[in-house]
Amino acid sequence: ITFFFFFTVFSSCNNESVHKHYRIGVSQCSGGYWREKQNNEMLRELLLHDDATMELLCAVDNGKKQIEDIQYFIDNKVDILLVSPHDTTALSDIIGKAYDNGIPVVLFDRTINSEKYSAFVGGDNTKVGLLMAAYVATKLKSQGGKVLEITGDMQTSPAMQRHKGFISGLSNSSNIEVVASVDAGWLGPHTSEATDSLLRLHPDVDVIVAHSDYMASEAKKVADKLYPDNDYIFVGADGFGSPGLGVEAVEKGLLNATAIYPTGGEEIIQTALKILRREKFDRQTLLPSYLVSTPQEATLLINMDHAINSEVERV
């Protein structure tokens, strides 16, 4: 199934001869709550600017579709291309083609195996892995323990970097053993299958770390079904705000912790507009991450988020 999103913001200008109108093409690799939030943040930021419109295409985890989407933007000569690449390698050539055609490229959330881009805006996935490792080391303390790591698609930069950060963060904890790292491709069914197989092989693990809150919650469902009295520690990432996941799961005690990975939609648009207006910009913008590991912290974050959303709705 392919979904097509088209967001356009129209606003009158006091002097059309003075203000250039920019067309921004956005190529999203996937859907879901986290990316919907990111899309909405981009659109909301664009409402503050009267000189740009945005067209967004979503590839829904289909690399071939994303290549076609980017070609569409090249053919239509957008003024700037914003891309979250599905795959670090497969998208490099088409993104490089856009760049070579004189179209500035802002990568967001994910990177490519090429330097042919203008800027990157996104969270620090290595830091996310380090945060998860630090939490695991703190929980297991001096007695040590065993850990299962369920990764996202290891062909994507977030999964590679989160794994790298996690393993690096545990490198000085000789009494903590990562008994298995398995690629579940960010998907629920794969996570369920992997968790079932791994827990049958390693029922004595102490911690299950997953590269997303969704995967962590799926792993917990399987673990609770296999071993109803288990006391496993579950750690996720992203800080999803959707019901029952991420921060809310920590608040309800369903997950022990989540590493917040910011969406950064506002910063993506701000960087794009700086490039278009020939203003000074940072080629790499890493957004801050932090850990939420208590119900009290989760409640505070949820309340803050609700307050911000209410304020935005009034505008």
Coordinates of N, CA and C in Angstrom, one line a residue, residues 171-274:
S171 N 31.1 -1.6 27.1 CA 32.4 -2.2 26.9 C 33.3 -2.3 28.2
N172 N 33.0 -1.4 29.1 CA 33.7 -1.4 30.4 C 33.0 -2.2 31.5
S173 N 31.9 -2.8 31.1 CA 31.1 -3.7 32.1 C 31.3 -5.1 31.8
S174 N 32.5 -5.6 32.2 CA 32.9 -7.0 31.9 C 31.9 -8.1 32.4
N175 N 31.1 -7.7 33.4 CA 30.2 -8.7 34.0 C 28.8 -8.6 33.4
I176 N 28.6 -7.8 32.4 CA 27.4 -7.7 31.7 C 27.6 -8.3 30.3
E177 N 26.8 -9.4 30.0 CA 27.0 -10.1 28.7 C 25.7 -9.9 27.8
V178 N 26.0 -9.4 26.6 CA 24.9 -9.3 25.6 C 24.9 -10.7 24.9
V179 N 24.0 -11.5 25.3 CA 23.9 -12.9 24.8 C 23.5 -13.0 23.4
A180 N 22.7 -12.0 22.9 CA 22.3 -12.1 21.5 C 21.9 -10.7 21.1
S181 N 22.2 -10.4 19.8 CA 21.6 -9.2 19.2 C 21.0 -9.7 17.9
V182 N 19.7 -9.4 17.7 CA 19.0 -9.9 16.6 C 18.2 -8.7 15.9
D183 N 18.3 -8.8 14.5 CA 17.7 -7.7 13.7 C 16.2 -8.1 13.5
A184 N 15.3 -7.2 14.0 CA 13.9 -7.4 13.9 C 13.2 -6.5 12.9
G185 N 14.1 -5.7 12.2 CA 13.6 -4.8 11.2 C 12.6 -3.7 11.5
W186 N 12.6 -3.4 12.8 CA 11.6 -2.4 13.3 C 10.2 -2.9 13.4
L187 N 9.9 -4.1 13.0 CA 8.6 -4.6 12.8 C 8.1 -5.5 14.0
G188 N 6.8 -5.3 14.3 CA 6.2 -6.1 15.4 C 6.3 -7.6 15.3
P189 N 5.8 -8.1 14.1 CA 5.8 -9.6 14.0 C 7.2 -10.2 14.1
H190 N 8.2 -9.5 13.5 CA 9.6 -10.0 13.6 C 10.1 -9.9 15.0
T191 N 9.7 -8.8 15.7 CA 10.1 -8.7 17.1 C 9.5 -9.8 18.0
S192 N 8.2 -10.1 17.8 CA 7.6 -11.2 18.5 C 8.3 -12.5 18.3
E193 N 8.6 -12.8 17.0 CA 9.2 -14.1 16.7 C 10.6 -14.2 17.3
A194 N 11.3 -13.1 17.2 CA 12.7 -13.1 17.7 C 12.7 -13.2 19.2
T195 N 11.8 -12.5 19.9 CA 11.7 -12.6 21.3 C 11.4 -14.0 21.8
D196 N 10.4 -14.6 21.1 CA 10.0 -15.9 21.5 C 11.2 -16.9 21.4
S197 N 11.9 -16.8 20.3 CA 13.0 -17.8 20.0 C 14.1 -17.5 21.0
L198 N 14.5 -16.2 21.3 CA 15.6 -15.9 22.1 C 15.3 -16.3 23.6
L199 N 14.1 -16.0 24.0 CA 13.8 -16.3 25.4 C 13.7 -17.8 25.7
R200 N 13.3 -18.5 24.7 CA 13.4 -20.0 24.9 C 14.8 -20.5 25.0
L201 N 15.7 -19.8 24.3 CA 17.1 -20.2 24.4 C 17.8 -19.6 25.7
H202 N 17.3 -18.4 26.0 CA 18.0 -17.7 27.2 C 16.9 -17.2 28.1
P203 N 16.3 -18.1 28.8 CA 15.2 -17.7 29.8 C 15.8 -16.9 31.0
D204 N 17.1 -17.0 31.2 CA 17.7 -16.5 32.4 C 18.2 -15.0 32.2
V205 N 17.8 -14.4 31.1 CA 18.3 -13.0 30.9 C 17.7 -12.1 31.9
D206 N 18.4 -10.9 32.0 CA 17.9 -9.9 33.0 C 17.3 -8.7 32.3
V207 N 17.8 -8.4 31.1 CA 17.3 -7.2 30.5 C 17.0 -7.5 29.0
I208 N 15.9 -6.9 28.5 CA 15.7 -6.9 27.1 C 15.7 -5.4 26.6
V209 N 16.6 -5.1 25.7 CA 16.7 -3.8 25.1 C 16.2 -3.9 23.7
A210 N 15.4 -2.9 23.3 CA 14.9 -2.9 21.9 C 15.1 -1.5 21.4
H211 N 15.3 -1.4 20.1 CA 15.7 -0.2 19.4 C 14.5 0.8 19.2
S212 N 13.3 0.4 19.6 CA 12.2 1.3 19.6 C 11.2 0.9 20.7
D213 N 10.4 1.9 21.1 CA 9.4 1.6 22.1 C 8.4 0.5 21.7
Y214 N 8.0 0.6 20.4 CA 7.1 -0.3 19.8 C 7.6 -1.7 19.9
M215 N 8.9 -1.9 19.5 CA 9.5 -3.2 19.6 C 9.6 -3.7 21.1
A216 N 9.9 -2.8 22.0 CA 10.1 -3.1 23.4 C 8.7 -3.6 23.9
S217 N 7.6 -2.9 23.5 CA 6.3 -3.3 24.0 C 5.9 -4.7 23.4
E218 N 6.3 -4.9 22.2 CA 6.0 -6.2 21.6 C 6.7 -7.3 22.3
A219 N 8.0 -7.0 22.6 CA 8.8 -8.0 23.3 C 8.3 -8.3 24.7
K220 N 7.8 -7.3 25.4 CA 7.2 -7.5 26.7 C 5.9 -8.4 26.6
K221 N 5.1 -8.2 25.6 CA 3.9 -9.1 25.4 C 4.3 -10.5 25.3
V222 N 5.3 -10.8 24.5 CA 5.8 -12.2 24.3 C 6.4 -12.8 25.6
A223 N 7.2 -12.0 26.3 CA 7.8 -12.4 27.5 C 6.8 -12.7 28.6
D224 N 5.8 -11.8 28.7 CA 4.8 -12.0 29.7 C 3.9 -13.3 29.4
K225 N 3.8 -13.6 28.2 CA 3.0 -14.8 27.8 C 3.8 -16.1 28.1
L226 N 5.1 -16.0 27.8 CA 6.0 -17.2 28.0 C 6.2 -17.4 29.5
Y227 N 6.5 -16.4 30.2 CA 6.9 -16.4 31.6 C 6.1 -15.4 32.4
P228 N 4.9 -15.7 32.8 CA 4.0 -14.7 33.4 C 4.6 -14.0 34.7
D229 N 5.5 -14.8 35.3 CA 6.1 -14.2 36.6 C 7.5 -13.6 36.4
N230 N 7.8 -13.3 35.2 CA 9.2 -12.8 34.9 C 9.4 -11.4 35.5
D231 N 10.7 -11.2 35.8 CA 11.1 -9.8 36.3 C 12.1 -9.2 35.4
Y232 N 11.9 -9.4 34.1 CA 12.8 -8.8 33.1 C 12.7 -7.3 33.1
I233 N 13.8 -6.6 32.8 CA 13.8 -5.2 32.6 C 13.7 -4.9 31.2
F234 N 12.8 -4.0 30.8 CA 12.5 -3.7 29.4 C 12.9 -2.2 29.1
V235 N 13.7 -2.0 28.1 CA 14.2 -0.7 27.7 C 13.9 -0.5 26.3
G236 N 13.3 0.7 26.0 CA 13.0 1.0 24.6 C 13.6 2.3 24.2
A237 N 13.3 2.8 23.0 CA 13.8 4.1 22.6 C 12.8 4.8 21.7
D238 N 13.0 6.1 21.6 CA 12.2 7.0 20.8 C 11.3 8.0 21.6
G239 N 10.8 7.4 22.7 CA 9.9 8.3 23.5 C 8.6 8.6 22.9
F240 N 8.0 7.5 22.2 CA 6.7 7.7 21.6 C 5.7 8.3 22.5
G241 N 4.9 9.2 22.0 CA 3.8 9.8 22.8 C 2.5 9.2 22.5
S242 N 2.4 8.2 21.7 CA 1.1 7.5 21.4 C 0.7 6.7 22.5
P243 N -0.7 6.5 22.6 CA -1.2 5.8 23.8 C -0.6 4.4 24.0
G244 N -0.2 4.1 25.2 CA 0.3 2.8 25.6 C 1.7 2.5 25.2
L245 N 2.4 3.5 24.5 CA 3.8 3.3 24.1 C 4.7 4.3 24.7
G246 N 6.0 4.0 24.7 CA 7.0 4.9 25.1 C 6.9 5.5 26.4
V247 N 6.7 6.8 26.5 CA 6.7 7.6 27.8 C 5.5 7.1 28.6
E248 N 4.3 6.9 27.9 CA 3.1 6.4 28.7 C 3.3 5.0 29.2
A249 N 4.1 4.2 28.5 CA 4.3 2.8 28.9 C 5.2 2.9 30.2
V250 N 6.2 3.8 30.2 CA 7.0 4.0 31.4 C 6.1 4.5 32.6
E251 N 5.3 5.4 32.3 CA 4.4 6.0 33.3 C 3.5 4.8 34.0
K252 N 3.1 3.9 33.1 CA 2.2 2.8 33.6 C 3.0 1.6 34.1
G253 N 4.3 1.7 34.0 CA 5.1 0.6 34.5 C 5.2 -0.6 33.5
L254 N 4.9 -0.4 32.3 CA 4.9 -1.5 31.3 C 6.4 -1.6 30.7
L255 N 7.0 -0.4 30.6 CA 8.5 -0.4 30.3 C 9.2 0.2 31.4
N256 N 10.5 -0.2 31.6 CA 11.3 0.4 32.7 C 11.9 1.8 32.3
A257 N 12.2 1.9 31.0 CA 12.8 3.1 30.5 C 12.7 3.3 29.0
T258 N 12.8 4.5 28.6 CA 12.9 4.8 27.2 C 13.8 6.0 26.9
A259 N 14.6 5.9 25.9 CA 15.6 6.9 25.5 C 14.9 7.8 24.5
I260 N 14.6 9.1 24.9 CA 13.9 10.0 24.0 C 14.8 10.3 22.8
Y261 N 14.1 10.2 21.6 CA 14.7 10.5 20.3 C 13.9 11.6 19.7
P262 N 14.3 12.8 19.7 CA 13.5 13.9 19.2 C 13.1 13.9 17.7
T263 N 11.9 14.3 17.4 CA 11.5 14.4 16.0 C 12.1 15.5 15.2
G264 N 12.1 16.7 15.8 CA 12.9 17.8 15.2 C 12.3 18.4 14.0
G265 N 11.0 18.3 13.8 CA 10.4 18.9 12.6 C 10.6 20.4 12.4
E266 N 10.5 21.1 13.5 CA 10.7 22.6 13.4 C 12.2 22.9 12.9
E267 N 13.1 22.2 13.5 CA 14.5 22.4 13.1 C 14.8 22.1 11.7
I268 N 14.2 21.0 11.2 CA 14.4 20.6 9.8 C 14.0 21.8 8.8
I269 N 12.8 22.3 9.1 CA 12.3 23.4 8.2 C 13.1 24.7 8.4
Q270 N 13.5 25.0 9.6 CA 14.4 26.1 9.9 C 15.7 26.0 9.1
T271 N 16.3 24.8 9.1 CA 17.5 24.6 8.4 C 17.3 24.8 6.9
A272 N 16.2 24.2 6.4 CA 15.9 24.3 4.9 C 15.8 25.8 4.5
L273 N 15.1 26.5 5.3 CA 14.8 27.9 4.9 C 16.1 28.8 5.0
K274 N 17.0 28.4 5.9 CA 18.3 29.2 6.0 C 19.1 28.9 4.7

